Short mmCIF file of C-alpha atoms and ligand atoms in Angstrom, two decimals:
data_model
loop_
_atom_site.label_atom_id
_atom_site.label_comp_id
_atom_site.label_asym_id
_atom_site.label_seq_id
_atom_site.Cartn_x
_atom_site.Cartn_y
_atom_site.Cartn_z
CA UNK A 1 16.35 -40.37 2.88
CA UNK A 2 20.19 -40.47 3.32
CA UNK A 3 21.52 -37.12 3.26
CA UNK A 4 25.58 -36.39 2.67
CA UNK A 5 25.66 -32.63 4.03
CA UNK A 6 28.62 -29.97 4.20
CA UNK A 7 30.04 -29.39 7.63
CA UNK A 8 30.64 -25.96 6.45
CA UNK A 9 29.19 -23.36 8.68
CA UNK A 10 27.01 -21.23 6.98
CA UNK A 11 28.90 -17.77 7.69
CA UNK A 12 31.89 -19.62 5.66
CA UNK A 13 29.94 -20.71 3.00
CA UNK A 14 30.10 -18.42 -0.29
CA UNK A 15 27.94 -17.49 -2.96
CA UNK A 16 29.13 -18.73 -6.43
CA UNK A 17 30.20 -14.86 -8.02
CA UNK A 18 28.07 -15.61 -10.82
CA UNK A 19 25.45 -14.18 -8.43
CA UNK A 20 21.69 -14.82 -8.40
CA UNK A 21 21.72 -16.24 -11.48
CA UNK A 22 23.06 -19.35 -9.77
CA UNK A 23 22.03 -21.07 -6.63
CA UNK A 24 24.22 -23.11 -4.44
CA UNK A 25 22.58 -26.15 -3.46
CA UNK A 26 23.74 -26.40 0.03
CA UNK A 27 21.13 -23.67 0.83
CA UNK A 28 18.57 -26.23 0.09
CA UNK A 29 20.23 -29.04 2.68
CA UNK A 30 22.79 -27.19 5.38
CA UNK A 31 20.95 -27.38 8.70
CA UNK A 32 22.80 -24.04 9.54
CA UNK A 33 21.24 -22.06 6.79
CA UNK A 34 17.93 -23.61 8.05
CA UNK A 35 18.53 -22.19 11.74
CA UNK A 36 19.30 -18.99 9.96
CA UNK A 37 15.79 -18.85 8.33
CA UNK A 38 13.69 -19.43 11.27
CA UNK A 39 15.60 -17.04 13.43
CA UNK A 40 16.10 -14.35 10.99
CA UNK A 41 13.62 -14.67 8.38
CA UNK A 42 10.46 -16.47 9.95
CA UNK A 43 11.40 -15.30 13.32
CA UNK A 44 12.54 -11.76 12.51
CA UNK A 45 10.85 -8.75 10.65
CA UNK A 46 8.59 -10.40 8.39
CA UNK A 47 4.39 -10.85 8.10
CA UNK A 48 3.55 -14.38 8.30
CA UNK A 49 0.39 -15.84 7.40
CA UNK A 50 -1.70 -17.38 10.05
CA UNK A 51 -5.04 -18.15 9.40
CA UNK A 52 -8.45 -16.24 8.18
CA UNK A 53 -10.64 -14.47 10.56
CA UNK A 54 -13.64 -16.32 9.53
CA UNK A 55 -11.97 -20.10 11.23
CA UNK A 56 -12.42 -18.03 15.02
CA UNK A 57 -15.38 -16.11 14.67
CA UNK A 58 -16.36 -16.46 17.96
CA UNK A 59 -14.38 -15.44 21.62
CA UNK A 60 -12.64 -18.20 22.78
CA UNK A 61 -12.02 -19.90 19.23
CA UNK A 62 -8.52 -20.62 18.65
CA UNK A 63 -7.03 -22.74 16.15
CA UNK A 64 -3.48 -24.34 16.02
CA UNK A 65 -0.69 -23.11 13.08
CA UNK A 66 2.81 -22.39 12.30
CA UNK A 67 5.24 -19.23 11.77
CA UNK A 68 8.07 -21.52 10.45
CA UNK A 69 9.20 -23.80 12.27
CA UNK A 70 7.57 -22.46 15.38
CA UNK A 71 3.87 -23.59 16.88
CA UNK A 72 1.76 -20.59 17.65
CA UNK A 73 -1.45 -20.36 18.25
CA UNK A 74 -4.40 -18.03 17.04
CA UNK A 75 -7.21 -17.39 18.97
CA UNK A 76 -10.27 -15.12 19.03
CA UNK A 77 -9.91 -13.01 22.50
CA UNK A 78 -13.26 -11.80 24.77
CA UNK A 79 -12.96 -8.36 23.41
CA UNK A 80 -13.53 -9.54 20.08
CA UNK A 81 -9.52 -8.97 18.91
CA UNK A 82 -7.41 -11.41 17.63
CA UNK A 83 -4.91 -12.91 19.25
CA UNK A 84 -1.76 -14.90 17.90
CA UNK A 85 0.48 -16.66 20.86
CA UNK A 86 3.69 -18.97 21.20
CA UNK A 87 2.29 -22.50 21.99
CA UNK A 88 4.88 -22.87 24.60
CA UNK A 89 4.33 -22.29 28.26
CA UNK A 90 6.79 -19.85 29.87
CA UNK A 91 7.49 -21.77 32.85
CA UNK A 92 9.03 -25.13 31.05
CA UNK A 93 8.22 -24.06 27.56
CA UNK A 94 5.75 -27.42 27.31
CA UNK A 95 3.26 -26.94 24.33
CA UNK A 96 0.20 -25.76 25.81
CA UNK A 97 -2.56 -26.13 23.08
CA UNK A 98 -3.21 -30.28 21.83
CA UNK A 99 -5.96 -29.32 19.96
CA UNK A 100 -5.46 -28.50 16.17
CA UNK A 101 -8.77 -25.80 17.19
CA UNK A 102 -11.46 -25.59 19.65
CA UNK A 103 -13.20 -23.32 22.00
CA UNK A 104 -11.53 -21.96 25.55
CA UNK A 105 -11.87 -19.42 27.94
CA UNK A 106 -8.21 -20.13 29.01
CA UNK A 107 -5.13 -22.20 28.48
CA UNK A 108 -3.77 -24.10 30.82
CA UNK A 109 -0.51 -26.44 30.71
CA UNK A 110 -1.00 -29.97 31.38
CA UNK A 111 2.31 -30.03 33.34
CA UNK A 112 1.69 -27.80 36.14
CA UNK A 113 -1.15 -26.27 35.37
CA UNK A 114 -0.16 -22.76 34.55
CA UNK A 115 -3.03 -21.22 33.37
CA UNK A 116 -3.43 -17.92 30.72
CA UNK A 117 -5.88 -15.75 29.36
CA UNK A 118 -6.86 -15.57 25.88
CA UNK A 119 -4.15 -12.59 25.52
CA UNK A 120 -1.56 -14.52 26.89
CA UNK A 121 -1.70 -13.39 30.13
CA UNK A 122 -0.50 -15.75 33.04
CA UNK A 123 -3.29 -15.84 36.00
CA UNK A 124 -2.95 -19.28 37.57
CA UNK A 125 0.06 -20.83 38.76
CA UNK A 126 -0.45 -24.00 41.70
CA UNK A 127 0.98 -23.37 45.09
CA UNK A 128 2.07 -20.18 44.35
CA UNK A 129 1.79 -19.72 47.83
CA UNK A 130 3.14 -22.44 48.61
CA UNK A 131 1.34 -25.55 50.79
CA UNK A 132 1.27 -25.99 54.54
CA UNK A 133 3.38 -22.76 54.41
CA UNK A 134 5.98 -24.50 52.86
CA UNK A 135 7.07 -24.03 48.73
CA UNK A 136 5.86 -21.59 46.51
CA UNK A 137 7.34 -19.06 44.53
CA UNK A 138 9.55 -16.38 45.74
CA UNK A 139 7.94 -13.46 47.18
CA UNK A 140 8.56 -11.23 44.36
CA UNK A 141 7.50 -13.34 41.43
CA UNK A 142 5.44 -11.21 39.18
CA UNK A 143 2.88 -12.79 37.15
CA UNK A 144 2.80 -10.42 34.88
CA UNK A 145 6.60 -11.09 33.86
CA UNK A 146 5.38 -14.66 32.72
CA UNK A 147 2.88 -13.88 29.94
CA UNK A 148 2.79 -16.45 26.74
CA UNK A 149 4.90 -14.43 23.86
CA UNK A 150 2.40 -12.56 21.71
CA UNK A 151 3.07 -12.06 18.32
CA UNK A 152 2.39 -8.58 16.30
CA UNK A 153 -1.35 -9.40 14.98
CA UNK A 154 -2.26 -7.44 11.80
CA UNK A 155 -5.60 -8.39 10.12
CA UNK A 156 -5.95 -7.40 6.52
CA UNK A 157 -9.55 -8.18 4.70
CA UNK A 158 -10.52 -11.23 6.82
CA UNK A 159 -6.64 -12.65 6.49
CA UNK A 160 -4.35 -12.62 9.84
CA UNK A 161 -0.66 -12.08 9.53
CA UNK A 162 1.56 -11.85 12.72
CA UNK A 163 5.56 -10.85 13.09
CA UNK A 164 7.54 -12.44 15.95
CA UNK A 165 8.89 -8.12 15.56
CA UNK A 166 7.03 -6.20 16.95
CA UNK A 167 8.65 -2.58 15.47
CA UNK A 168 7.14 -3.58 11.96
CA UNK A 169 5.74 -1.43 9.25
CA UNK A 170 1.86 -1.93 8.79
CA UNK A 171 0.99 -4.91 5.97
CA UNK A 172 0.26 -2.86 2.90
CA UNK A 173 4.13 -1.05 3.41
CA UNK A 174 5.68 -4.75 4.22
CA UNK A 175 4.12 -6.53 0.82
CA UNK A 176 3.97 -3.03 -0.97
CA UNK A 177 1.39 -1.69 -3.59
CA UNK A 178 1.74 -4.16 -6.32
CA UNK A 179 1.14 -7.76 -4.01
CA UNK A 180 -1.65 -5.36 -2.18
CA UNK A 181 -3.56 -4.57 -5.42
CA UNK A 182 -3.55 -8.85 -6.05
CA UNK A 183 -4.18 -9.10 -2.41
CA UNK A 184 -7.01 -6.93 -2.89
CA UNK A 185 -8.25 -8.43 -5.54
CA UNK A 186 -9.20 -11.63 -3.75
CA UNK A 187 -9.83 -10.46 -0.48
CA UNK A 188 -12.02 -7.72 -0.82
CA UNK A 189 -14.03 -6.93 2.18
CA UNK A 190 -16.84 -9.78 1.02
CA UNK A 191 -16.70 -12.61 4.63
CA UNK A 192 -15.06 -15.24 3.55
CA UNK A 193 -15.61 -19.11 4.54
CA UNK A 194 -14.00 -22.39 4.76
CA UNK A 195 -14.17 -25.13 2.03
CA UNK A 196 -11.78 -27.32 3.46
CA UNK A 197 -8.34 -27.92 4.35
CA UNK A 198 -6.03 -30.56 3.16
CA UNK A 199 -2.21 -30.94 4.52
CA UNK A 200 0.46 -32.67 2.71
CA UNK A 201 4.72 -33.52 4.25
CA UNK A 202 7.01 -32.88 1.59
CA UNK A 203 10.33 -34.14 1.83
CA UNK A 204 11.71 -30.98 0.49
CA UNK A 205 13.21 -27.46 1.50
CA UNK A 206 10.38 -24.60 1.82
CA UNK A 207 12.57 -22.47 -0.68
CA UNK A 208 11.69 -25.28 -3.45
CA UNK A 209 7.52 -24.57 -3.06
CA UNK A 210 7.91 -20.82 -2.37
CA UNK A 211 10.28 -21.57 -5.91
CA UNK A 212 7.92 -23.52 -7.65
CA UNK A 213 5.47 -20.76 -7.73
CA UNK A 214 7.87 -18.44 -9.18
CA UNK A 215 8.40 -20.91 -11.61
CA UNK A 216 6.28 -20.03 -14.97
CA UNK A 217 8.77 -22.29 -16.99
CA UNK A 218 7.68 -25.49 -15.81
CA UNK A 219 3.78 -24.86 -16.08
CA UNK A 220 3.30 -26.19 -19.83
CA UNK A 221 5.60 -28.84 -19.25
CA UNK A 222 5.61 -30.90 -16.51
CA UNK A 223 1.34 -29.76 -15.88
CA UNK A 224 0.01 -32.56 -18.65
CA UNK A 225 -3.59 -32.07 -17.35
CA UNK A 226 -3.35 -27.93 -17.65
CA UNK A 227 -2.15 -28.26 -21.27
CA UNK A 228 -4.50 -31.53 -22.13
CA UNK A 229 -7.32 -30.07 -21.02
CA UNK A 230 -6.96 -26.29 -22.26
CA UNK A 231 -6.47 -24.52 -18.57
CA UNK A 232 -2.75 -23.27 -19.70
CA UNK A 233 -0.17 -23.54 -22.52
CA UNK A 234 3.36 -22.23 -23.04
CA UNK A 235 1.06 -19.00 -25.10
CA UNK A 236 -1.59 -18.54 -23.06
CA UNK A 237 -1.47 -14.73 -22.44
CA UNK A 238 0.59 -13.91 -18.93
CA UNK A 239 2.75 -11.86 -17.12
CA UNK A 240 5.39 -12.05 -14.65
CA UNK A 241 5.76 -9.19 -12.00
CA UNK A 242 8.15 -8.50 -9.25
CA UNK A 243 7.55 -6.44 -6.32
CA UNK A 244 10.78 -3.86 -5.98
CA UNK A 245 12.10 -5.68 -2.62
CA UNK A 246 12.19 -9.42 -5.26
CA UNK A 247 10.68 -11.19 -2.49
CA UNK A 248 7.36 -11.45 -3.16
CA UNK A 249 5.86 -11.98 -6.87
CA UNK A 250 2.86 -12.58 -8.77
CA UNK A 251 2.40 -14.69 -12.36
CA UNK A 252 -0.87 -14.01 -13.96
CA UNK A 253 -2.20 -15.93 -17.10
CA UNK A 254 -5.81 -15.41 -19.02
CA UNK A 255 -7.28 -18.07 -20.25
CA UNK A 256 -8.39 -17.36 -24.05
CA UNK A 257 -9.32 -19.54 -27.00
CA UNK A 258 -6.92 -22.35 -27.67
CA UNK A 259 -6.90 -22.22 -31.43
CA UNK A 260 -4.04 -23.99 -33.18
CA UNK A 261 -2.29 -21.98 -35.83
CA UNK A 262 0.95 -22.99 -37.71
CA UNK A 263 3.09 -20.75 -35.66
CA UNK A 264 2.46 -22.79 -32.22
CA UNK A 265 1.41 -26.10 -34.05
CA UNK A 266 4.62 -27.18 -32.04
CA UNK A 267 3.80 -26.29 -28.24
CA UNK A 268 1.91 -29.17 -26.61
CA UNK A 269 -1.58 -28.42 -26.48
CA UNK A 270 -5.08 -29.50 -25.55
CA UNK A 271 -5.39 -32.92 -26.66
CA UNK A 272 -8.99 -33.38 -28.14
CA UNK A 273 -9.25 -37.55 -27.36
CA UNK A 274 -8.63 -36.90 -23.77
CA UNK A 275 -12.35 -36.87 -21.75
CA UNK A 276 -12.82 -36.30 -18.54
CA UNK A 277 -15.75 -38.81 -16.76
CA UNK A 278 -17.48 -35.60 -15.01
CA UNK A 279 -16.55 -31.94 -17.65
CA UNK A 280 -18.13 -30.17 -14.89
CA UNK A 281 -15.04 -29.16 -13.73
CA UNK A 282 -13.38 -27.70 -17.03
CA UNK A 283 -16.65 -25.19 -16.82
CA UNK A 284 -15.04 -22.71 -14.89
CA UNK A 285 -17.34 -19.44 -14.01
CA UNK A 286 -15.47 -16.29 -15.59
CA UNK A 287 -15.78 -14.29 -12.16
CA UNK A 288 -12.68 -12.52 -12.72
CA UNK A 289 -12.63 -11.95 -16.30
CA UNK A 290 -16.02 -10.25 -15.82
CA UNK A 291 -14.44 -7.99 -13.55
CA UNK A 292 -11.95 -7.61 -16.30
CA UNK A 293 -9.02 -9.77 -14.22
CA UNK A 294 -6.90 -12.66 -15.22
CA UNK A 295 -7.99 -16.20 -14.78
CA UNK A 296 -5.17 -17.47 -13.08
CA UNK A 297 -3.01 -15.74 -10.39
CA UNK A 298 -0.63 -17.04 -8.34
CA UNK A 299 1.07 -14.97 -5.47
CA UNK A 300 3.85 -15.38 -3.45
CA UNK A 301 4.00 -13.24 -0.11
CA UNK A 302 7.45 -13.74 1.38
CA UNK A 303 7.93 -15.83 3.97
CA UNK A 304 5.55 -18.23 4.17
CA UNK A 305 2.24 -17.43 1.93
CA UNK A 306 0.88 -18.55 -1.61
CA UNK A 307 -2.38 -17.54 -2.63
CA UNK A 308 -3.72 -19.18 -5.17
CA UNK A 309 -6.83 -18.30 -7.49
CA UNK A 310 -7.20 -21.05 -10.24
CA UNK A 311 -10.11 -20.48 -12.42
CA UNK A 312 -12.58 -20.42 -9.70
CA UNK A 313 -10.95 -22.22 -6.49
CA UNK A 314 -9.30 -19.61 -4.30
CA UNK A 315 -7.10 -20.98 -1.61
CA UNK A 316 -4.42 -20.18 1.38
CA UNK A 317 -1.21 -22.51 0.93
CA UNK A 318 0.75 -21.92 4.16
CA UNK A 319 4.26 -22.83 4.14
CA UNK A 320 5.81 -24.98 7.47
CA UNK A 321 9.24 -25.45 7.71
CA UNK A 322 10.31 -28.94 9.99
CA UNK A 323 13.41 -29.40 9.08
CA UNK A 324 16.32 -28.61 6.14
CA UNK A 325 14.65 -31.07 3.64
CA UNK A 326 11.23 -31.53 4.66
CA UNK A 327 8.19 -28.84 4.87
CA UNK A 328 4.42 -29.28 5.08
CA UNK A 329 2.15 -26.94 2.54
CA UNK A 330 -1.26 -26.67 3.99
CA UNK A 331 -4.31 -25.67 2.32
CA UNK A 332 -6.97 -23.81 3.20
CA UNK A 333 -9.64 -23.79 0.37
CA UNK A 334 -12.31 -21.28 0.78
CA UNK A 335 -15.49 -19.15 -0.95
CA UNK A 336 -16.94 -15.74 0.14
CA UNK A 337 -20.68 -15.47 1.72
CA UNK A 338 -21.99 -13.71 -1.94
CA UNK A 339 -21.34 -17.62 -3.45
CA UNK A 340 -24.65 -19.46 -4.33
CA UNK A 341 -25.06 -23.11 -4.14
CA UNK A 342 -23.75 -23.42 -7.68
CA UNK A 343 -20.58 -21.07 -7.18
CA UNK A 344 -19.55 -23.36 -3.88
CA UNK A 345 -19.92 -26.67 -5.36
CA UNK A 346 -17.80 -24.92 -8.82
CA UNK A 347 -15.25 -24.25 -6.24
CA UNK A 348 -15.46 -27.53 -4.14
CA UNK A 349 -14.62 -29.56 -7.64
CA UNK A 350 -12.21 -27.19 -9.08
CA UNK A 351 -10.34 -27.64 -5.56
CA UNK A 352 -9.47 -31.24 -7.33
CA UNK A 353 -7.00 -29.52 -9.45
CA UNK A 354 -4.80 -28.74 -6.07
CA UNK A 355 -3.99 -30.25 -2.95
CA UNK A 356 -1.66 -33.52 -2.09
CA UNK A 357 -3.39 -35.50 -5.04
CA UNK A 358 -4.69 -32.53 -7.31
CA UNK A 359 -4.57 -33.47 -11.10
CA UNK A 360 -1.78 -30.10 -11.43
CA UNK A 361 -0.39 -29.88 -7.39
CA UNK A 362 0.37 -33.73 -7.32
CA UNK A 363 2.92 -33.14 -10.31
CA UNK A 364 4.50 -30.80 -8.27
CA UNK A 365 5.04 -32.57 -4.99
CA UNK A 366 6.66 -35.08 -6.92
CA UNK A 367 9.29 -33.35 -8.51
CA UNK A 368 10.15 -31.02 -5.47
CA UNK A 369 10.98 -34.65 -3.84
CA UNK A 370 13.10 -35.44 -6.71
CA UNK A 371 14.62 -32.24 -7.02
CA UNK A 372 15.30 -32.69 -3.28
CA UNK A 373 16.93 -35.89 -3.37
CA UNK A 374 18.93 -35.15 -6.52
CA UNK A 375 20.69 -31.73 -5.02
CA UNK A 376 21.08 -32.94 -1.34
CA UNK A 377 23.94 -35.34 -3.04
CA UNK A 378 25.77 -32.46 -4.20
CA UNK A 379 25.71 -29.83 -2.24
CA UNK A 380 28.80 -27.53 -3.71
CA UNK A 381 26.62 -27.55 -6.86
CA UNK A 382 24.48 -25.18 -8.67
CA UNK A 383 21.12 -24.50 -10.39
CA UNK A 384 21.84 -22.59 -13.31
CA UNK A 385 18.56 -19.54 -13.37
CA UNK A 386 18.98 -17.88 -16.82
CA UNK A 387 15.72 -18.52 -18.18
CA UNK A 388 14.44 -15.08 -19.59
CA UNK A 389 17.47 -13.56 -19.33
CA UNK A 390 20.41 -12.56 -16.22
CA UNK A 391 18.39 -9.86 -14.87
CA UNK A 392 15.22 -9.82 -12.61
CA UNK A 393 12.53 -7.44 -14.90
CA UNK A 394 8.87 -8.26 -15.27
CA UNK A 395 7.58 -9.73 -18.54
CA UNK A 396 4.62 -10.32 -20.52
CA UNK A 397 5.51 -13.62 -20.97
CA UNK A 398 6.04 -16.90 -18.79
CA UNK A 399 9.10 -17.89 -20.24
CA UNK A 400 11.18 -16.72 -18.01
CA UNK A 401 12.72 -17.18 -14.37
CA UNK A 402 13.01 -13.82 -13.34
CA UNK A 403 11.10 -13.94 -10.00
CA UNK A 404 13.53 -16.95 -9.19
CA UNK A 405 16.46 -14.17 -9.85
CA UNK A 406 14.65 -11.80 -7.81
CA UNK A 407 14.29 -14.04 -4.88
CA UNK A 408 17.46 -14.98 -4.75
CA UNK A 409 18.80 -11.10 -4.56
CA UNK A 410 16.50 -10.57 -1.75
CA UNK A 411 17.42 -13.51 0.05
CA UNK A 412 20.93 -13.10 -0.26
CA UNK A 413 20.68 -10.07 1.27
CA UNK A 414 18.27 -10.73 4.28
CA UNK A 415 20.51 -14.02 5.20
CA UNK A 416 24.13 -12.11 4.92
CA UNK A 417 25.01 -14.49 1.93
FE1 FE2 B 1 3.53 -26.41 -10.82
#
């Protein structure tokens, strides 16, 4: 995709004074704002999501991931703790782990063979010593200076999160009470296990997904197969809340009787021709109504984490940053050990809603691309956010792009814009 980008720096750039009801679209394209982000947001004093405790159940299991921009790996260490480590060897920073997961009692670089311990600990380098008495490292080379960098691991109801920081405040005070009641919600203490994964390259900026789930507006409109098939409409009873700090937000929605009436004859609505080939999947289970919880939430835990609980399919999306217009969202679809047979396989064909070709997520994908390749042409525009209102409050009502606002006045603060 040809890109025509501002040589401004990004210290020189400025914030249109309308404030965070506008947003400049060189934030979405300036490859100095992106180097900003990984260092100061993804690299700095934030929880990232990782992975769940239930993909390395055993010592030695490590999988392969991403804070950002950066590899890391997460691994399951011989005292039964969990580990989360740069994949980058500290003697000529050459990625370490190939395999996207596995079993190891150690890691060892294919390029000379340094070798570390689950925690990250160097205990092999070749010809240390030196051969034939001649070589080797200096006499007061200290092994233990040359550990892999280990992240700050905090585990939170079978879900990792680690902080390149390691002076952090514990999870629950870094996402707050509000995203930890959700959080709580779906993870809560029952094991969990994997459904599946699925991985998709967007040719986007990460701030247009983490956006998109902000987004209530759009849900009724571009969504056909939501509002065809009865899952969600422009009425459907919902909320919008914002946690205090605006970076992190959750929109909620309960699914009740679509009745037409003549006061929303005029919103587009289930269309009664429309049949699917297998209705199975339009039979969702009400396992969170009967626990007197909304049908649909979907949370966004700043940097890098959506958690998403559709009718019955609960899933990880992980954000990965590669470069100013292009991220990859990967999935991690999963179902807790209470499930029965029938439960899994409700979740395993409700997980066709989402994903790279989900009947709602593949509507999404496409216009992040488009909303991509639109704004990268100008970048000393703006989106206009006044949906709802100027001002970030929480609403009982979708209509609205408050948690866009909110974002915005977070992240203008955290990136000195
Ligand atoms: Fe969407």
């Amino acid at each position: 995709m040809a890109t025509v980008l501002s040589n401004t720096p990004a210290a020189e750039r400025k914030w249109p004074e309308e404030g965070f009801t506008r947003v400049p679209y060189w934030v979405y394209s300036d490859p100095k704002i992106f180097q900003k982000e990984m260092d100061v947001i993804f690299g700095g004093r934030t929880y990232n999501f990782v992975g769940l405790e239930c993909e390395i159940p055993n010592p030695g299991d490590y999988r392969r991931t991403f804070i950002g921009d950066k590899p890391v790996i997460f691994c399951r260490d011989t005292d039964g703790s969990v580990r989360v480590l740069a994949n980058r060897c500290a003697h000529r920073g050459v990625k370490l782990c190939y395999q996207e997961h596995g079993n190891t009692k150690e890691f060892i670089c294919p390029y000379h063979q340094w070798t570390y311990q689950l925690d990250g600990k160097l205990i092999g380098v070749p010809f240390r010593r030196g051969v034939k008495k001649q070589g080797g490292m200096p006499a007061d080379f200290r092994m233990e200076d040359w550990s892999l960098q280990a992240m700050k691991v905090e585990v939170r109801n079978g879900v990792i999160f680690a902080s390149f920081s390691h002076d952090m405040p514990s999870v629950d005070d870094y996402f707050g009470p509000l995203m930890m009641h959700y959080f709580n919600r779906v993870f809560d203490g029952r094991k969990l296990h994997v459904l599946g994964y699925s991985r998709q390259r967007i040719r986007a900026n990460w701030k247009i997904k983490f956006e998109n789930i902000k987004d209530p507006y759009h849900a009724s409109l571009l969504h056909v197969f939501l509002v065809s098939f009865g899952l969600f409409r422009a009425d459907t009873p919902a909320k919008v809340e914002n946690d205090p700090t605006g970076f992190h937000a959750i929109q909620a929605a309960t699914r009740g009787e679509q009745k037409v009436t003549s006061e929303n004859l005029d919103i587009r609505q289930l269309d009664p021709d429309l049949k699917l080939q297998n209705p199975d999947m339009l039979q969702p289970f009400p396992e969170w109504v009967s626990k007197g919880t909304e049908t649909v939430v979907m949370h966004t835990f700043f940097p890098n984490l959506i958690i998403q609980q559709q009718s019955n399919t609960v899933a990880m999306r992980q954000i990965r940053c590669f470069k100013p217009e292009e991220m990859e969202l990967h999935w991690t679809f999963f179902g807790y050990e209470t499930d029965d047979e029938a439960m899994t396989m409700r979740r395993l064909r409700q997980a066709n809603l989402m994903g790279p070709a989900g009947f709602v997520s593949v509507d999404d994908s496409e216009v992040m691309e488009s909303c991509q390749s639109g704004l990268s042409r100008y970048p000393e525009a703006k989106a206009v956010v006044e949906m709802g209102g100027r001002d970030t409050e929480n609403t009982p009502h979708m209509v609205t792009e408050s948690s866009i606002r909110a974002f915005y006045k977070a992240y203008r603060q955290i990136m000195g814009l």
